[in-house]
mmCIF file of N, CA and C in Angstrom:
data_model
loop_
_atom_site.group_PDB
_atom_site.id
_atom_site.type_symbol
_atom_site.label_atom_id
_atom_site.label_comp_id
_atom_site.label_asym_id
_atom_site.label_seq_id
_atom_site.Cartn_x
_atom_site.Cartn_y
_atom_site.Cartn_z
ATOM 1 N N PRO L 1 95.024 113.930 109.589
ATOM 2 C CA PRO L 1 95.103 115.272 110.162
ATOM 3 C C PRO L 1 93.821 116.076 109.977
ATOM 4 N N TYR L 2 92.962 115.693 109.039
ATOM 5 C CA TYR L 2 91.719 116.418 108.768
ATOM 6 C C TYR L 2 90.543 115.604 109.282
ATOM 7 N N ALA L 3 89.991 115.979 110.431
ATOM 8 C CA ALA L 3 88.847 115.265 110.996
ATOM 9 C C ALA L 3 87.611 116.146 110.899
ATOM 10 N N ASN L 4 86.517 115.566 110.394
ATOM 11 C CA ASN L 4 85.242 116.280 110.230
ATOM 12 C C ASN L 4 85.389 117.554 109.404
ATOM 13 N N ILE L 5 86.223 117.487 108.397
ATOM 14 C CA ILE L 5 86.465 118.643 107.537
ATOM 15 C C ILE L 5 86.359 118.200 106.079
ATOM 16 N N LEU L 6 85.652 118.982 105.294
ATOM 17 C CA LEU L 6 85.615 118.764 103.847
ATOM 18 C C LEU L 6 86.720 119.616 103.239
ATOM 19 N N TYR L 7 87.594 119.011 102.454
ATOM 20 C CA TYR L 7 88.661 119.769 101.811
ATOM 21 C C TYR L 7 88.926 119.178 100.430
ATOM 22 N N HIS L 8 89.686 119.895 99.631
ATOM 23 C CA HIS L 8 90.033 119.363 98.316
ATOM 24 C C HIS L 8 91.460 119.717 97.939
ATOM 25 N N ASP L 9 92.010 118.861 97.109
ATOM 26 C CA ASP L 9 93.328 119.068 96.518
ATOM 27 C C ASP L 9 93.113 119.436 95.063
ATOM 28 N N THR L 10 93.962 120.310 94.553
ATOM 29 C CA THR L 10 93.880 120.688 93.149
ATOM 30 C C THR L 10 95.241 120.514 92.501
ATOM 31 N N VAL L 11 95.260 119.795 91.393
ATOM 32 C CA VAL L 11 96.481 119.653 90.596
ATOM 33 C C VAL L 11 96.232 120.411 89.303
ATOM 34 N N TYR L 12 97.080 121.398 89.023
ATOM 35 C CA TYR L 12 96.905 122.233 87.831
ATOM 36 C C TYR L 12 98.103 122.071 86.922
ATOM 37 N N LYS L 13 97.845 121.801 85.638
ATOM 38 C CA LYS L 13 98.893 121.682 84.632
ATOM 39 C C LYS L 13 98.792 122.904 83.728
ATOM 40 N N SER L 14 99.678 123.856 83.917
ATOM 41 C CA SER L 14 99.572 125.135 83.212
ATOM 42 C C SER L 14 99.737 125.007 81.701
ATOM 43 N N GLU L 15 100.579 124.077 81.238
ATOM 44 C CA GLU L 15 100.798 123.951 79.789
ATOM 45 C C GLU L 15 99.544 123.511 79.044
ATOM 46 N N SER L 16 98.701 122.702 79.685
ATOM 47 C CA SER L 16 97.467 122.228 79.033
ATOM 48 C C SER L 16 96.218 122.848 79.645
ATOM 49 N N LYS L 17 96.392 123.666 80.674
ATOM 50 C CA LYS L 17 95.276 124.300 81.396
ATOM 51 C C LYS L 17 94.286 123.260 81.925
ATOM 52 N N GLU L 18 94.828 122.105 82.326
ATOM 53 C CA GLU L 18 94.016 121.051 82.921
ATOM 54 C C GLU L 18 94.070 121.177 84.439
ATOM 55 N N GLU L 19 92.979 120.800 85.076
ATOM 56 C CA GLU L 19 92.892 120.859 86.520
ATOM 57 C C GLU L 19 92.149 119.625 87.007
ATOM 58 N N ILE L 20 92.687 118.985 88.026
ATOM 59 C CA ILE L 20 92.025 117.835 88.629
ATOM 60 C C ILE L 20 91.762 118.198 90.082
ATOM 61 N N ARG L 21 90.486 118.157 90.479
ATOM 62 C CA ARG L 21 90.102 118.463 91.862
ATOM 63 C C ARG L 21 89.655 117.177 92.538
ATOM 64 N N THR L 22 90.217 116.930 93.710
ATOM 65 C CA THR L 22 89.881 115.759 94.494
ATOM 66 C C THR L 22 89.322 116.226 95.823
ATOM 67 N N TYR L 23 88.117 115.787 96.162
ATOM 68 C CA TYR L 23 87.443 116.200 97.392
ATOM 69 C C TYR L 23 87.497 115.075 98.423
ATOM 70 N N TRP L 24 87.734 115.455 99.671
ATOM 71 C CA TRP L 24 87.874 114.517 100.775
ATOM 72 C C TRP L 24 87.014 114.958 101.947
ATOM 73 N N PHE L 25 86.537 113.992 102.733
ATOM 74 C CA PHE L 25 85.873 114.281 104.005
ATOM 75 C C PHE L 25 86.316 113.215 104.995
ATOM 76 N N ASN L 26 86.808 113.651 106.153
ATOM 77 C CA ASN L 26 87.331 112.713 107.157
ATOM 78 C C ASN L 26 88.333 111.739 106.545
ATOM 79 N N ASN L 27 89.233 112.270 105.724
ATOM 80 C CA ASN L 27 90.282 111.489 105.071
ATOM 81 C C ASN L 27 89.752 110.401 104.142
ATOM 82 N N GLN L 28 88.512 110.540 103.669
ATOM 83 C CA GLN L 28 87.952 109.585 102.729
ATOM 84 C C GLN L 28 87.616 110.302 101.421
ATOM 85 N N LEU L 29 87.992 109.686 100.333
ATOM 86 C CA LEU L 29 87.746 110.244 99.008
ATOM 87 C C LEU L 29 86.259 110.342 98.744
ATOM 88 N N LEU L 30 85.797 111.521 98.262
ATOM 89 C CA LEU L 30 84.389 111.707 97.920
ATOM 90 C C LEU L 30 84.170 111.898 96.433
ATOM 91 N N LYS L 31 85.027 112.712 95.791
ATOM 92 C CA LYS L 31 84.760 113.055 94.398
ATOM 93 C C LYS L 31 86.046 113.461 93.684
ATOM 94 N N ILE L 32 86.116 113.133 92.395
ATOM 95 C CA ILE L 32 87.201 113.586 91.526
ATOM 96 C C ILE L 32 86.557 114.271 90.332
ATOM 97 N N GLU L 33 87.002 115.505 90.040
ATOM 98 C CA GLU L 33 86.484 116.264 88.895
ATOM 99 C C GLU L 33 87.648 116.696 88.020
ATOM 100 N N ASN L 34 87.407 116.733 86.705
ATOM 101 C CA ASN L 34 88.405 117.191 85.745
ATOM 102 C C ASN L 34 87.917 118.464 85.065
ATOM 103 N N TYR L 35 88.818 119.419 84.905
ATOM 104 C CA TYR L 35 88.504 120.685 84.254
ATOM 105 C C TYR L 35 89.501 120.951 83.141
ATOM 106 N N GLN L 36 89.047 121.605 82.092
ATOM 107 C CA GLN L 36 89.894 122.058 80.984
ATOM 108 C C GLN L 36 89.514 123.501 80.711
ATOM 109 N N ASN L 37 90.472 124.404 80.799
ATOM 110 C CA ASN L 37 90.221 125.841 80.605
ATOM 111 C C ASN L 37 89.104 126.351 81.520
ATOM 112 N N GLY L 38 89.068 125.848 82.746
ATOM 113 C CA GLY L 38 88.078 126.296 83.717
ATOM 114 C C GLY L 38 86.705 125.683 83.570
ATOM 115 N N LYS L 39 86.531 124.770 82.603
ATOM 116 C CA LYS L 39 85.232 124.144 82.351
ATOM 117 C C LYS L 39 85.286 122.669 82.744
ATOM 118 N N LEU L 40 84.246 122.220 83.454
ATOM 119 C CA LEU L 40 84.153 120.826 83.840
ATOM 120 C C LEU L 40 84.148 119.952 82.593
ATOM 121 N N CYS L 41 85.006 118.941 82.547
ATOM 122 C CA CYS L 41 85.089 118.071 81.372
ATOM 123 C C CYS L 41 85.544 116.684 81.816
ATOM 124 N N GLY L 42 85.583 115.790 80.875
ATOM 125 C CA GLY L 42 86.022 114.436 81.190
ATOM 126 C C GLY L 42 85.073 113.769 82.160
ATOM 127 N N GLN L 43 85.618 112.939 83.036
ATOM 128 C CA GLN L 43 84.789 112.221 83.991
ATOM 129 C C GLN L 43 84.727 112.942 85.329
ATOM 130 N N GLU L 44 83.589 112.800 85.970
ATOM 131 C CA GLU L 44 83.389 113.253 87.346
ATOM 132 C C GLU L 44 82.935 112.011 88.103
ATOM 133 N N ILE L 45 83.710 111.598 89.102
ATOM 134 C CA ILE L 45 83.418 110.365 89.826
ATOM 135 C C ILE L 45 83.142 110.707 91.288
ATOM 136 N N THR L 46 81.996 110.218 91.793
ATOM 137 C CA THR L 46 81.607 110.433 93.183
ATOM 138 C C THR L 46 81.636 109.090 93.900
ATOM 139 N N TYR L 47 82.165 109.095 95.124
ATOM 140 C CA TYR L 47 82.332 107.871 95.906
ATOM 141 C C TYR L 47 81.496 107.906 97.182
ATOM 142 N N THR L 48 81.163 106.729 97.705
ATOM 143 C CA THR L 48 80.550 106.622 99.026
ATOM 144 C C THR L 48 81.672 106.709 100.053
ATOM 145 N N PRO L 49 81.332 106.931 101.329
ATOM 146 C CA PRO L 49 82.386 106.987 102.348
ATOM 147 C C PRO L 49 83.213 105.712 102.465
ATOM 148 N N ASN L 50 82.670 104.558 102.047
ATOM 149 C CA ASN L 50 83.455 103.327 102.120
ATOM 150 C C ASN L 50 84.205 103.026 100.821
ATOM 151 N N GLY L 51 84.222 103.980 99.894
ATOM 152 C CA GLY L 51 85.048 103.854 98.697
ATOM 153 C C GLY L 51 84.381 103.291 97.460
ATOM 154 N N GLU L 52 83.102 102.941 97.525
ATOM 155 C CA GLU L 52 82.410 102.438 96.343
ATOM 156 C C GLU L 52 82.050 103.598 95.419
ATOM 157 N N ILE L 53 82.070 103.342 94.123
ATOM 158 C CA ILE L 53 81.678 104.375 93.161
ATOM 159 C C ILE L 53 80.170 104.557 93.227
ATOM 160 N N LEU L 54 79.757 105.801 93.414
ATOM 161 C CA LEU L 54 78.341 106.123 93.564
ATOM 162 C C LEU L 54 77.771 106.692 92.271
ATOM 163 N N ARG L 55 78.561 107.516 91.579
ATOM 164 C CA ARG L 55 78.071 108.146 90.352
ATOM 165 C C ARG L 55 79.261 108.452 89.437
ATOM 166 N N ILE L 56 79.044 108.231 88.147
ATOM 167 C CA ILE L 56 80.032 108.621 87.136
ATOM 168 C C ILE L 56 79.320 109.463 86.095
ATOM 169 N N ILE L 57 79.849 110.653 85.863
ATOM 170 C CA ILE L 57 79.341 111.529 84.809
ATOM 171 C C ILE L 57 80.492 111.758 83.842
ATOM 172 N N ALA L 58 80.218 111.647 82.553
ATOM 173 C CA ALA L 58 81.258 111.826 81.546
ATOM 174 C C ALA L 58 80.668 112.498 80.322
ATOM 175 N N GLU L 59 81.548 112.966 79.455
ATOM 176 C CA GLU L 59 81.114 113.597 78.210
ATOM 177 C C GLU L 59 80.984 112.552 77.119
ATOM 178 N N ASP L 60 79.953 112.715 76.281
ATOM 179 C CA ASP L 60 79.831 111.844 75.123
ATOM 180 C C ASP L 60 80.647 112.427 73.975
ATOM 181 N N GLU L 61 80.542 111.821 72.817
ATOM 182 C CA GLU L 61 81.352 112.266 71.664
ATOM 183 C C GLU L 61 80.991 113.675 71.191
ATOM 184 N N ASN L 62 79.825 114.187 71.582
ATOM 185 C CA ASN L 62 79.411 115.541 71.205
ATOM 186 C C ASN L 62 79.701 116.575 72.299
ATOM 187 N N GLY L 63 80.352 116.154 73.374
ATOM 188 C CA GLY L 63 80.696 117.071 74.448
ATOM 189 C C GLY L 63 79.583 117.298 75.460
ATOM 190 N N LYS L 64 78.486 116.537 75.352
ATOM 191 C CA LYS L 64 77.395 116.672 76.315
ATOM 192 C C LYS L 64 77.673 115.770 77.516
ATOM 193 N N ARG L 65 77.342 116.262 78.710
ATOM 194 C CA ARG L 65 77.559 115.500 79.936
ATOM 195 C C ARG L 65 76.438 114.484 80.113
ATOM 196 N N LYS L 66 76.817 113.234 80.405
ATOM 197 C CA LYS L 66 75.853 112.153 80.589
ATOM 198 C C LYS L 66 76.189 111.401 81.869
ATOM 199 N N ILE L 67 75.157 110.953 82.571
ATOM 200 C CA ILE L 67 75.362 110.093 83.739
ATOM 201 C C ILE L 67 75.545 108.666 83.232
ATOM 202 N N LEU L 68 76.705 108.086 83.512
ATOM 203 C CA LEU L 68 76.987 106.721 83.084
ATOM 204 C C LEU L 68 76.608 105.702 84.149
ATOM 205 N N LEU L 69 76.715 106.104 85.403
ATOM 206 C CA LEU L 69 76.378 105.237 86.520
ATOM 207 C C LEU L 69 75.791 106.103 87.612
ATOM 208 N N ASP L 70 74.671 105.685 88.184
ATOM 209 C CA ASP L 70 74.041 106.482 89.230
ATOM 210 C C ASP L 70 73.454 105.541 90.277
ATOM 211 N N LYS L 71 74.079 105.500 91.439
ATOM 212 C CA LYS L 71 73.599 104.678 92.543
ATOM 213 C C LYS L 71 73.190 105.553 93.726
ATOM 214 N N LEU L 72 72.841 106.820 93.442
ATOM 215 C CA LEU L 72 72.439 107.698 94.533
ATOM 216 C C LEU L 72 71.211 107.121 95.207
ATOM 217 N N PRO L 73 71.199 107.104 96.534
ATOM 218 C CA PRO L 73 70.057 106.513 97.245
ATOM 219 C C PRO L 73 68.802 107.360 97.094
ATOM 220 N N LEU L 74 67.680 106.676 97.078
ATOM 221 C CA LEU L 74 66.404 107.371 97.058
ATOM 222 C C LEU L 74 66.116 107.901 98.455
ATOM 223 N N ILE L 75 65.543 109.078 98.531
ATOM 224 C CA ILE L 75 65.172 109.652 99.814
ATOM 225 C C ILE L 75 63.696 109.365 100.042
ATOM 226 N N ILE L 76 63.402 108.690 101.128
ATOM 227 C CA ILE L 76 62.024 108.315 101.438
ATOM 228 C C ILE L 76 61.631 109.012 102.733
ATOM 229 N N GLU L 77 60.509 109.709 102.668
ATOM 230 C CA GLU L 77 60.017 110.373 103.870
ATOM 231 C C GLU L 77 59.218 109.380 104.683
ATOM 232 N N ILE L 78 59.494 109.349 105.971
ATOM 233 C CA ILE L 78 58.783 108.460 106.882
ATOM 234 C C ILE L 78 58.102 109.330 107.940
ATOM 235 N N GLU L 79 56.807 109.142 108.080
ATOM 236 C CA GLU L 79 56.077 109.898 109.086
ATOM 237 C C GLU L 79 56.261 109.231 110.437
ATOM 238 N N GLU L 80 56.514 110.061 111.453
ATOM 239 C CA GLU L 80 56.638 109.533 112.798
ATOM 240 C C GLU L 80 55.255 109.315 113.384
ATOM 241 N N THR L 81 55.086 108.209 114.060
ATOM 242 C CA THR L 81 53.828 107.928 114.728
ATOM 243 C C THR L 81 54.083 107.880 116.232
ATOM 244 N N GLU L 82 53.100 108.278 116.960
ATOM 245 C CA GLU L 82 53.244 108.286 118.427
ATOM 246 C C GLU L 82 52.633 107.075 119.038
#
């Protein structure tokens, strides 16, 4: 039902103040984020349009955010020639 639209679903658990946000584009999963008390925490997983995991960010034992996996493509500028 959602074509060419970016949207997200949010699941909120009031007893623990946890929130899980799931982002979609053209009915394909793009990203899942976890929040605790309004603060990004836990894992953040980003997907390619074909469903492969593109990036995983998670907290270490000290609460610092670390990139565990990063397959983001490099952007290369190409000059056009006539």
